[in-house]
Amino acid sequence: MGSFKDVVGHKDIIQYLHNAISEDRVSHAYILNGERGSGKKLLARLFAMTLLCEEHGPEPCNHCHSCKQAESGNHPDIITVAHDKPNTISVDDIRVQVNNTIDVKPYQGPYKIYIIPEADKMTVQAQNALLKTIEEPPKYAVILLLTENAELLLPTINSRCVMLKLRYIKDKLIKKYLMENLEIPDYKAEVCTAFAQGNMGKAIMLANSDHFNEIREEAIQLLKYIHEMELSEIVDAVSHISVYKLEITDYLDIIMIWYRDVLMYKATKDLDKVVFKDQIKYIKEQAQKSSYEGIELILESLEKAKTRLKANVNFDLVMELLFLTIKEN
């Protein structure tokens, strides 16, 4: 599992947790809010390990019995709340896994720690059930709510938890990590870093993806020639993209970076700020032909497409509308 020293970025949150532990001011409930891949689970696990470590230091020792149990995922005092339905944490999930067990004292450590991933997927009933526990928790209980959108939690829950917001990580730190720890070549590290947009988990995923280069090349070929394509050809392209449905957000992010490059070059003529340096000929051509308003409209349409796809709106319809907007601008 390592230690907080191995975490890239989030130094303010780590310092806050260190202070809480050393000054014995550990709260009964925390919200770790950040997008997927930002490091919420890692920070929660390290915090839980440190609280239960038998050495009682500011970092987990990784050697004691407690740390080894936590490392293997078998610590009896660290409970990760699971849910069967992919997009919902039900009231029964909270009652059975949290409310019905929290009054049982820790088996071996000073704390009993509950980690609730995707806590923003709790139903209102589930949140109300948890609220009763958060309002009057046992002294040994620590509840860690991991969310991508804390605003979906009830105000009464937000007000009773310490909010820890995970910020974007600087590009230079992400690139350095990819090159030094994963031994990713300089150019690929730069590309993955740009597409990750401050998200370390996403950068690592892209660097390790067998399909990333393939998806990137597919997107580039489409973007280079979309203005000359017929509607039928766009429809065929959308059908081909559907094979990447599990990674469609990455596909849209690639398109978004392309048009940010076009916008950046149009506004500044600065090649150093362009991500697709190997495609600069086409970036220049599109920057010359496109208006600022048209590029902004495309970027807005990309954001809307991502939102609609998350809401399970018809894939083909969303993508066809998006590419028609791109073609017309």
Short mmCIF file of C-alpha atoms in Angstrom, two decimals:
data_model
loop_
_atom_site.label_atom_id
_atom_site.label_comp_id
_atom_site.label_asym_id
_atom_site.label_seq_id
_atom_site.Cartn_x
_atom_site.Cartn_y
_atom_site.Cartn_z
CA MET A 1 0.00 0.00 0.00
CA GLY A 2 2.92 2.36 0.68
CA SER A 3 2.53 5.64 2.52
CA PHE A 4 1.28 9.19 2.11
CA LYS A 5 4.77 10.05 0.87
CA ASP A 6 4.08 8.00 -2.25
CA VAL A 7 0.95 9.99 -3.13
CA VAL A 8 1.42 12.46 -5.98
CA GLY A 9 -0.22 15.80 -5.20
CA HIS A 10 -2.95 16.43 -2.58
CA LYS A 11 -0.35 17.73 -0.11
CA ASP A 12 -2.89 19.98 1.65
CA ILE A 13 -5.21 17.05 2.34
CA ILE A 14 -2.35 14.84 3.51
CA GLN A 15 -1.13 17.57 5.87
CA TYR A 16 -4.65 17.97 7.25
CA LEU A 17 -4.93 14.23 7.92
CA HIS A 18 -1.46 14.15 9.49
CA ASN A 19 -2.47 16.97 11.85
CA ALA A 20 -5.75 15.28 12.74
CA ILE A 21 -3.92 12.07 13.64
CA SER A 22 -1.01 13.66 15.55
CA GLU A 23 -3.26 16.06 17.47
CA ASP A 24 -5.91 13.39 18.18
CA ARG A 25 -8.59 15.42 16.39
CA VAL A 26 -9.95 12.70 14.12
CA SER A 27 -13.49 13.49 13.02
CA HIS A 28 -16.29 10.93 12.96
CA ALA A 29 -17.07 11.56 9.26
CA TYR A 30 -15.24 12.80 6.17
CA ILE A 31 -16.21 13.42 2.55
CA LEU A 32 -13.43 12.89 0.01
CA ASN A 33 -14.75 14.56 -3.11
CA GLY A 34 -13.05 14.31 -6.50
CA GLU A 35 -13.55 12.88 -9.96
CA ARG A 36 -12.98 9.24 -10.76
CA GLY A 37 -9.28 8.40 -10.67
CA SER A 38 -8.34 11.38 -8.52
CA GLY A 39 -7.06 9.24 -5.63
CA LYS A 40 -9.98 9.09 -3.18
CA LYS A 41 -9.70 5.35 -2.51
CA LEU A 42 -5.93 5.52 -2.03
CA LEU A 43 -6.17 8.37 0.47
CA ALA A 44 -9.02 6.67 2.34
CA ARG A 45 -7.10 3.40 2.59
CA LEU A 46 -3.90 5.11 3.77
CA PHE A 47 -5.85 7.12 6.36
CA ALA A 48 -7.56 3.96 7.64
CA MET A 49 -4.26 2.07 7.79
CA THR A 50 -2.59 4.91 9.69
CA LEU A 51 -5.41 5.15 12.24
CA LEU A 52 -5.15 1.43 12.97
CA CYS A 53 -1.37 1.02 12.67
CA GLU A 54 0.14 -0.49 15.82
CA GLU A 55 3.13 1.89 15.60
CA HIS A 56 0.80 4.93 16.00
CA GLY A 57 2.88 7.10 13.67
CA PRO A 58 1.87 9.70 11.05
CA GLU A 59 2.25 7.03 8.33
CA PRO A 60 1.32 3.34 8.19
CA CYS A 61 4.38 1.26 9.06
CA ASN A 62 3.41 -1.49 6.57
CA HIS A 63 4.99 -4.10 8.86
CA CYS A 64 2.66 -4.59 11.84
CA HIS A 65 -0.15 -7.14 11.91
CA SER A 66 -2.78 -4.44 11.40
CA CYS A 67 -1.07 -2.96 8.35
CA LYS A 68 -0.62 -6.38 6.77
CA GLN A 69 -4.31 -7.14 7.32
CA ALA A 70 -5.29 -3.82 5.76
CA GLU A 71 -2.91 -4.40 2.85
CA SER A 72 -4.56 -7.74 2.09
CA GLY A 73 -8.06 -6.29 2.44
CA ASN A 74 -8.87 -8.47 5.44
CA HIS A 75 -8.81 -6.02 8.34
CA PRO A 76 -11.89 -6.64 10.52
CA ASP A 77 -12.10 -2.97 11.52
CA ILE A 78 -12.06 -1.58 7.96
CA ILE A 79 -15.43 -2.10 6.32
CA THR A 80 -15.94 -1.16 2.67
CA VAL A 81 -19.63 -0.78 1.87
CA ALA A 82 -20.66 -2.63 -1.30
CA HIS A 83 -23.85 -2.47 -3.35
CA ASP A 84 -25.37 -4.89 -5.87
CA LYS A 85 -27.12 -2.34 -8.09
CA PRO A 86 -24.49 -0.51 -10.20
CA ASN A 87 -25.95 2.98 -9.87
CA THR A 88 -27.69 2.83 -6.50
CA ILE A 89 -26.75 2.37 -2.87
CA SER A 90 -30.01 1.38 -1.21
CA VAL A 91 -31.29 1.97 2.29
CA ASP A 92 -30.87 -1.77 2.95
CA ASP A 93 -27.19 -1.56 1.94
CA ILE A 94 -26.63 1.13 4.58
CA ARG A 95 -28.74 -0.50 7.27
CA VAL A 96 -27.19 -3.96 6.88
CA GLN A 97 -23.55 -2.96 6.38
CA VAL A 98 -23.34 0.19 8.53
CA ASN A 99 -26.20 0.81 10.96
CA ASN A 100 -26.57 -2.81 12.10
CA THR A 101 -22.85 -3.28 12.75
CA ILE A 102 -21.53 0.06 13.94
CA ASP A 103 -22.45 -0.51 17.59
CA VAL A 104 -20.21 -3.59 17.68
CA LYS A 105 -16.89 -2.37 19.09
CA PRO A 106 -13.68 -2.68 17.08
CA TYR A 107 -12.22 -6.17 17.09
CA GLN A 108 -8.62 -5.15 17.66
CA GLY A 109 -7.92 -1.47 16.93
CA PRO A 110 -8.91 1.88 18.44
CA TYR A 111 -11.18 2.71 15.49
CA LYS A 112 -13.84 1.07 13.36
CA ILE A 113 -13.67 2.60 9.89
CA TYR A 114 -16.36 2.53 7.23
CA ILE A 115 -15.42 3.40 3.65
CA ILE A 116 -18.36 4.12 1.32
CA PRO A 117 -17.20 4.39 -2.32
CA GLU A 118 -19.59 6.14 -4.73
CA ALA A 119 -21.44 7.60 -1.75
CA ASP A 120 -23.22 10.09 -4.01
CA LYS A 121 -25.18 7.10 -5.38
CA MET A 122 -27.00 6.67 -2.07
CA THR A 123 -30.76 7.05 -2.37
CA VAL A 124 -32.39 9.72 -0.22
CA GLN A 125 -33.66 6.95 2.07
CA ALA A 126 -30.16 5.53 2.37
CA GLN A 127 -28.76 8.98 3.16
CA ASN A 128 -31.39 9.55 5.84
CA ALA A 129 -30.54 6.17 7.37
CA LEU A 130 -26.84 7.07 7.40
CA LEU A 131 -27.59 10.53 8.79
CA LYS A 132 -28.93 9.02 12.01
CA THR A 133 -25.62 7.23 12.48
CA ILE A 134 -23.51 10.29 11.59
CA GLU A 135 -25.46 12.42 14.08
CA GLU A 136 -24.75 10.09 17.02
CA PRO A 137 -21.82 7.83 16.14
CA PRO A 138 -19.87 5.75 18.64
CA LYS A 139 -16.58 7.42 19.62
CA TYR A 140 -14.54 4.79 17.81
CA ALA A 141 -16.39 5.13 14.46
CA VAL A 142 -14.94 6.93 11.43
CA ILE A 143 -17.01 7.10 8.24
CA LEU A 144 -15.34 8.01 4.94
CA LEU A 145 -17.70 9.01 2.12
CA LEU A 146 -16.04 8.94 -1.32
CA THR A 147 -17.90 11.03 -3.89
CA GLU A 148 -17.55 12.47 -7.37
CA ASN A 149 -20.31 14.99 -6.72
CA ALA A 150 -20.83 15.83 -3.05
CA GLU A 151 -23.67 18.18 -3.99
CA LEU A 152 -25.85 15.10 -4.49
CA LEU A 153 -25.62 14.40 -0.76
CA LEU A 154 -28.19 15.87 1.58
CA PRO A 155 -27.16 19.25 3.05
CA THR A 156 -27.57 17.71 6.50
CA ILE A 157 -24.92 15.10 5.69
CA ASN A 158 -22.56 17.63 4.13
CA SER A 159 -22.82 19.87 7.17
CA ARG A 160 -21.89 17.04 9.55
CA CYS A 161 -18.80 15.86 7.67
CA VAL A 162 -15.34 17.31 7.11
CA MET A 163 -15.12 18.09 3.38
CA LEU A 164 -11.83 17.21 1.66
CA LYS A 165 -11.79 18.27 -2.01
CA LEU A 166 -9.24 16.58 -4.25
CA ARG A 167 -7.82 19.14 -6.67
CA TYR A 168 -6.23 18.62 -10.07
CA ILE A 169 -2.60 17.48 -9.99
CA LYS A 170 -0.03 19.55 -11.86
CA ASP A 171 0.88 18.16 -15.28
CA LYS A 172 4.61 18.15 -14.53
CA LEU A 173 4.05 15.90 -11.50
CA ILE A 174 1.91 13.46 -13.49
CA LYS A 175 4.39 13.30 -16.36
CA LYS A 176 7.29 12.78 -13.96
CA TYR A 177 5.43 9.93 -12.25
CA LEU A 178 4.61 8.20 -15.55
CA MET A 179 8.20 8.43 -16.77
CA GLU A 180 9.95 7.49 -13.52
CA ASN A 181 7.54 4.96 -12.01
CA LEU A 182 5.94 3.39 -15.08
CA GLU A 183 8.91 3.96 -17.43
CA ILE A 184 6.68 5.53 -20.07
CA PRO A 185 8.57 7.25 -22.93
CA ASP A 186 8.64 11.05 -22.89
CA TYR A 187 6.24 11.64 -25.79
CA LYS A 188 3.65 9.10 -24.63
CA ALA A 189 3.85 10.45 -21.08
CA GLU A 190 3.21 13.96 -22.38
CA VAL A 191 0.19 12.84 -24.40
CA CYS A 192 -1.31 10.79 -21.54
CA THR A 193 -0.74 13.69 -19.14
CA ALA A 194 -2.51 16.13 -21.46
CA PHE A 195 -5.51 13.87 -21.88
CA ALA A 196 -5.71 13.12 -18.15
CA GLN A 197 -6.29 16.82 -17.37
CA GLY A 198 -4.91 16.68 -13.84
CA ASN A 199 -6.24 13.21 -13.00
CA MET A 200 -3.47 10.81 -11.98
CA GLY A 201 -5.67 7.70 -12.11
CA LYS A 202 -6.74 8.51 -15.64
CA ALA A 203 -3.14 9.18 -16.72
CA ILE A 204 -2.06 5.77 -15.41
CA MET A 205 -5.02 4.08 -17.08
CA LEU A 206 -4.21 5.69 -20.44
CA ALA A 207 -0.52 4.84 -20.13
CA ASN A 208 -1.38 1.19 -19.51
CA SER A 209 -4.16 0.98 -22.11
CA ASP A 210 -3.61 -1.36 -25.03
CA HIS A 211 -6.31 0.50 -26.97
CA PHE A 212 -5.34 4.11 -26.28
CA ASN A 213 -3.11 4.56 -29.33
CA GLU A 214 -5.68 2.84 -31.51
CA ILE A 215 -8.48 5.07 -30.22
CA ARG A 216 -6.29 8.16 -30.64
CA GLU A 217 -5.49 7.33 -34.27
CA GLU A 218 -9.16 6.62 -35.03
CA ALA A 219 -10.15 9.99 -33.61
CA ILE A 220 -7.38 11.86 -35.45
CA GLN A 221 -8.28 10.37 -38.82
CA LEU A 222 -11.91 11.33 -38.34
CA LEU A 223 -11.08 14.88 -37.21
CA LYS A 224 -8.68 15.49 -40.08
CA TYR A 225 -11.23 14.68 -42.76
CA ILE A 226 -14.67 15.19 -41.21
CA HIS A 227 -15.34 18.41 -43.14
CA GLU A 228 -15.03 16.52 -46.43
CA MET A 229 -17.13 13.53 -45.30
CA GLU A 230 -20.68 12.79 -46.41
CA LEU A 231 -23.41 12.18 -43.85
CA SER A 232 -23.41 8.45 -44.65
CA GLU A 233 -19.68 8.30 -43.94
CA ILE A 234 -20.20 10.01 -40.57
CA VAL A 235 -22.91 7.47 -39.70
CA ASP A 236 -20.49 4.65 -40.58
CA ALA A 237 -17.81 6.27 -38.42
CA VAL A 238 -20.21 6.42 -35.47
CA SER A 239 -21.04 2.74 -35.94
CA HIS A 240 -17.34 1.91 -35.84
CA ILE A 241 -16.77 4.02 -32.72
CA SER A 242 -19.42 1.96 -30.91
CA VAL A 243 -16.85 -0.82 -30.42
CA TYR A 244 -15.19 1.55 -27.92
CA LYS A 245 -18.34 2.16 -25.86
CA LEU A 246 -16.60 1.25 -22.61
CA GLU A 247 -13.96 3.90 -23.35
CA ILE A 248 -16.10 6.46 -25.16
CA THR A 249 -15.32 9.17 -22.59
CA ASP A 250 -11.64 8.79 -23.48
CA TYR A 251 -12.56 9.08 -27.16
CA LEU A 252 -14.47 12.30 -26.53
CA ASP A 253 -11.62 13.66 -24.41
CA ILE A 254 -9.25 13.11 -27.33
CA ILE A 255 -11.58 15.13 -29.58
CA MET A 256 -11.85 17.81 -26.91
CA ILE A 257 -8.06 18.13 -26.62
CA TRP A 258 -7.85 18.42 -30.42
CA TYR A 259 -10.23 21.39 -30.50
CA ARG A 260 -8.56 22.99 -27.49
CA ASP A 261 -5.34 22.77 -29.52
CA VAL A 262 -7.11 24.42 -32.46
CA LEU A 263 -8.43 27.17 -30.20
CA MET A 264 -5.09 27.65 -28.44
CA TYR A 265 -3.14 27.88 -31.69
CA LYS A 266 -5.69 30.23 -33.25
CA ALA A 267 -5.46 32.56 -30.26
CA THR A 268 -1.71 32.42 -29.50
CA LYS A 269 0.17 30.75 -32.40
CA ASP A 270 2.21 29.11 -29.61
CA LEU A 271 3.26 25.59 -30.68
CA ASP A 272 4.56 24.75 -27.18
CA LYS A 273 0.99 24.73 -25.87
CA VAL A 274 -0.26 22.30 -28.53
CA VAL A 275 -0.67 18.67 -27.46
CA PHE A 276 -1.01 17.18 -30.94
CA LYS A 277 2.38 18.42 -32.07
CA ASP A 278 2.64 15.58 -34.58
CA GLN A 279 -0.54 16.87 -36.24
CA ILE A 280 0.36 20.55 -36.29
CA LYS A 281 -0.28 20.88 -40.06
CA TYR A 282 -3.94 19.94 -39.58
CA ILE A 283 -4.27 21.95 -36.35
CA LYS A 284 -3.09 25.04 -38.25
CA GLU A 285 -5.49 24.38 -41.13
CA GLN A 286 -8.49 24.02 -38.82
CA ALA A 287 -7.48 27.06 -36.79
CA GLN A 288 -7.41 29.11 -40.00
CA LYS A 289 -10.78 27.85 -41.26
CA SER A 290 -12.69 27.84 -37.95
CA SER A 291 -14.19 30.77 -36.08
CA TYR A 292 -13.81 31.25 -32.34
CA GLU A 293 -17.58 30.86 -31.99
CA GLY A 294 -17.56 27.60 -33.95
CA ILE A 295 -14.77 26.08 -31.84
CA GLU A 296 -16.51 27.11 -28.61
CA LEU A 297 -19.74 25.54 -29.88
CA ILE A 298 -17.92 22.27 -30.59
CA LEU A 299 -16.37 22.23 -27.10
CA GLU A 300 -19.78 22.89 -25.53
CA SER A 301 -21.30 20.10 -27.63
CA LEU A 302 -18.61 17.70 -26.44
CA GLU A 303 -19.42 18.46 -22.80
CA LYS A 304 -23.13 17.94 -23.48
CA ALA A 305 -22.42 14.66 -25.28
CA LYS A 306 -20.48 13.34 -22.27
CA THR A 307 -23.33 14.29 -19.94
CA ARG A 308 -25.94 12.65 -22.18
CA LEU A 309 -23.95 9.45 -22.52
CA LYS A 310 -23.60 9.26 -18.73
CA ALA A 311 -27.39 9.57 -18.57
CA ASN A 312 -27.67 6.61 -20.99
CA VAL A 313 -29.15 8.65 -23.84
CA ASN A 314 -29.07 6.75 -27.18
CA PHE A 315 -25.39 6.40 -28.12
CA ASP A 316 -25.77 6.62 -31.92
CA LEU A 317 -28.03 9.66 -31.70
CA VAL A 318 -25.69 11.55 -29.35
CA MET A 319 -22.63 10.83 -31.49
CA GLU A 320 -24.32 11.67 -34.80
CA LEU A 321 -25.53 15.02 -33.45
CA LEU A 322 -22.06 15.75 -32.11
CA PHE A 323 -20.28 15.01 -35.39
CA LEU A 324 -22.79 17.00 -37.38
CA THR A 325 -22.03 19.98 -35.13
CA ILE A 326 -18.31 19.43 -35.72
CA LYS A 327 -18.80 19.14 -39.49
CA GLU A 328 -20.82 22.34 -39.66
CA ASN A 329 -18.27 24.34 -37.69
#
